[in-house]
């Protein structure tokens, strides 16, 4: 199992989405730039926020969406043709285009499946919040499609084919009716059993409203009266702990403009004096990672432009008595002079600041015994999912896990052992609602300003009401499907016994009106071919061709040659050509 000792942004919770926007497939997790960590392997320590890579990969879902949007109308028309029994004559260009779309979609989905291998769990979680409603939508879709299936059933000549169509369709229908037996959603519960709203921890402050890990970001988070703040701590070359998530300064500062020669150097290999000269806010306004920069007020915009790197001491002073701190340490390189004493220096800085020990969630897994002795009030927090006995042995009080790592049952088990669980990174309201229904004590979020305004889960349904909705929808669907099949067969019987009818050439093979003998079909095909190749015809008298079974009659005019090319009359009547 991978060691999640820090809040790694690995998901696509709200990847590429504006806060609060709806989800098709992108209703997953985190924020648009964390998406890049899945898409850009090997692009460096700051790969999780590389906007260039993001723009390249954004074309994938855009391409797929535009492709299916362009070809949706022909697909709908094709279904309409089948429904009314019309022949479909696709142009060769359409056939090639459809094959290209199919192949490109398969390739794109394969690439996504490989790049986002871990994210299939997000899809399963999303179904917990949407499956009850997707089921109703699927029932509506299969009920509408039953008209086409019933029509195909009515047009089929062989009884064996009819049995196959009927059995296949109703197998799918009844399987769909029983799908709710497999649906398990934490929001299907009695309202009285709903627990308190999860506490919110600002991920690096309020990164949607201000540059991450800056004093402005933490102030914005405190204005929302959040439960806590999360911060990543590293140490400068001269031993000053400061806040920085990435290994280098390229993403969140203007180091490439101020000190180009230091741009690729690890952030911890610069002294504090140099670090203070860098601007840590302009990147936020330029790259606009959450599409929120335009919503800033003029004063906030100016403040964001002038942010600098924040030290640990500044954060401790700001948050003292106002919020809990979830602290994670990012080790400096091996050649760093303070690598071995980094933890001790950080620990001393926290204790020296007078920050209340009980408000510190200590995440580093190193030297826990020493930390417990020096700071017994710290809440020991683990990023590892382990057995309860192992956690109790290590005096762990809290767990900090990715939301895909823990189930509702495990949450209840941890709670029974007095272990609190914090889940990251929850940005979408629908996902926050699921966590609320599941009884999660706290979550880490970039979108805390939105989640703090969520008054209740987006939906909650008692089990009895859900069963009633499920059974009612199934009964309505089944009644409509049976009625559609009866209606289609009623027309078939009426058309069979209706006596004389005229053919529609476009419905020779697909019409549900009548069943014709192969000889009748051959005569009609010959008539159509002959009418195309004849040069100059005029209507003379009416030719009647009656089918041998007397079920239907075709009436049309014979053709008489008028001024044939090459001289002489070479046209024959349809009766003569057919040998009748």
Coordinates of C-alpha atoms in Angstrom, one line a residue, residues 43 93 146 158 163 202 248 320 405 444 471 489 549:
X43 CA 7.1 16.7 -15.4
X93 CA -18.3 9.6 -45.8
X146 CA -39.1 -0.3 -26.3
X158 CA -39.0 -15.8 -38.2
X163 CA -38.1 -15.1 -29.4
X202 CA -8.7 25.0 4.5
X248 CA 10.9 24.3 -6.5
X320 CA -3.2 31.4 17.4
X405 CA -9.5 5.0 0.9
X444 CA -9.9 19.3 3.8
X471 CA -41.3 0.0 -7.1
X489 CA -48.9 -6.0 -32.6
X549 CA -52.1 -14.7 -51.1

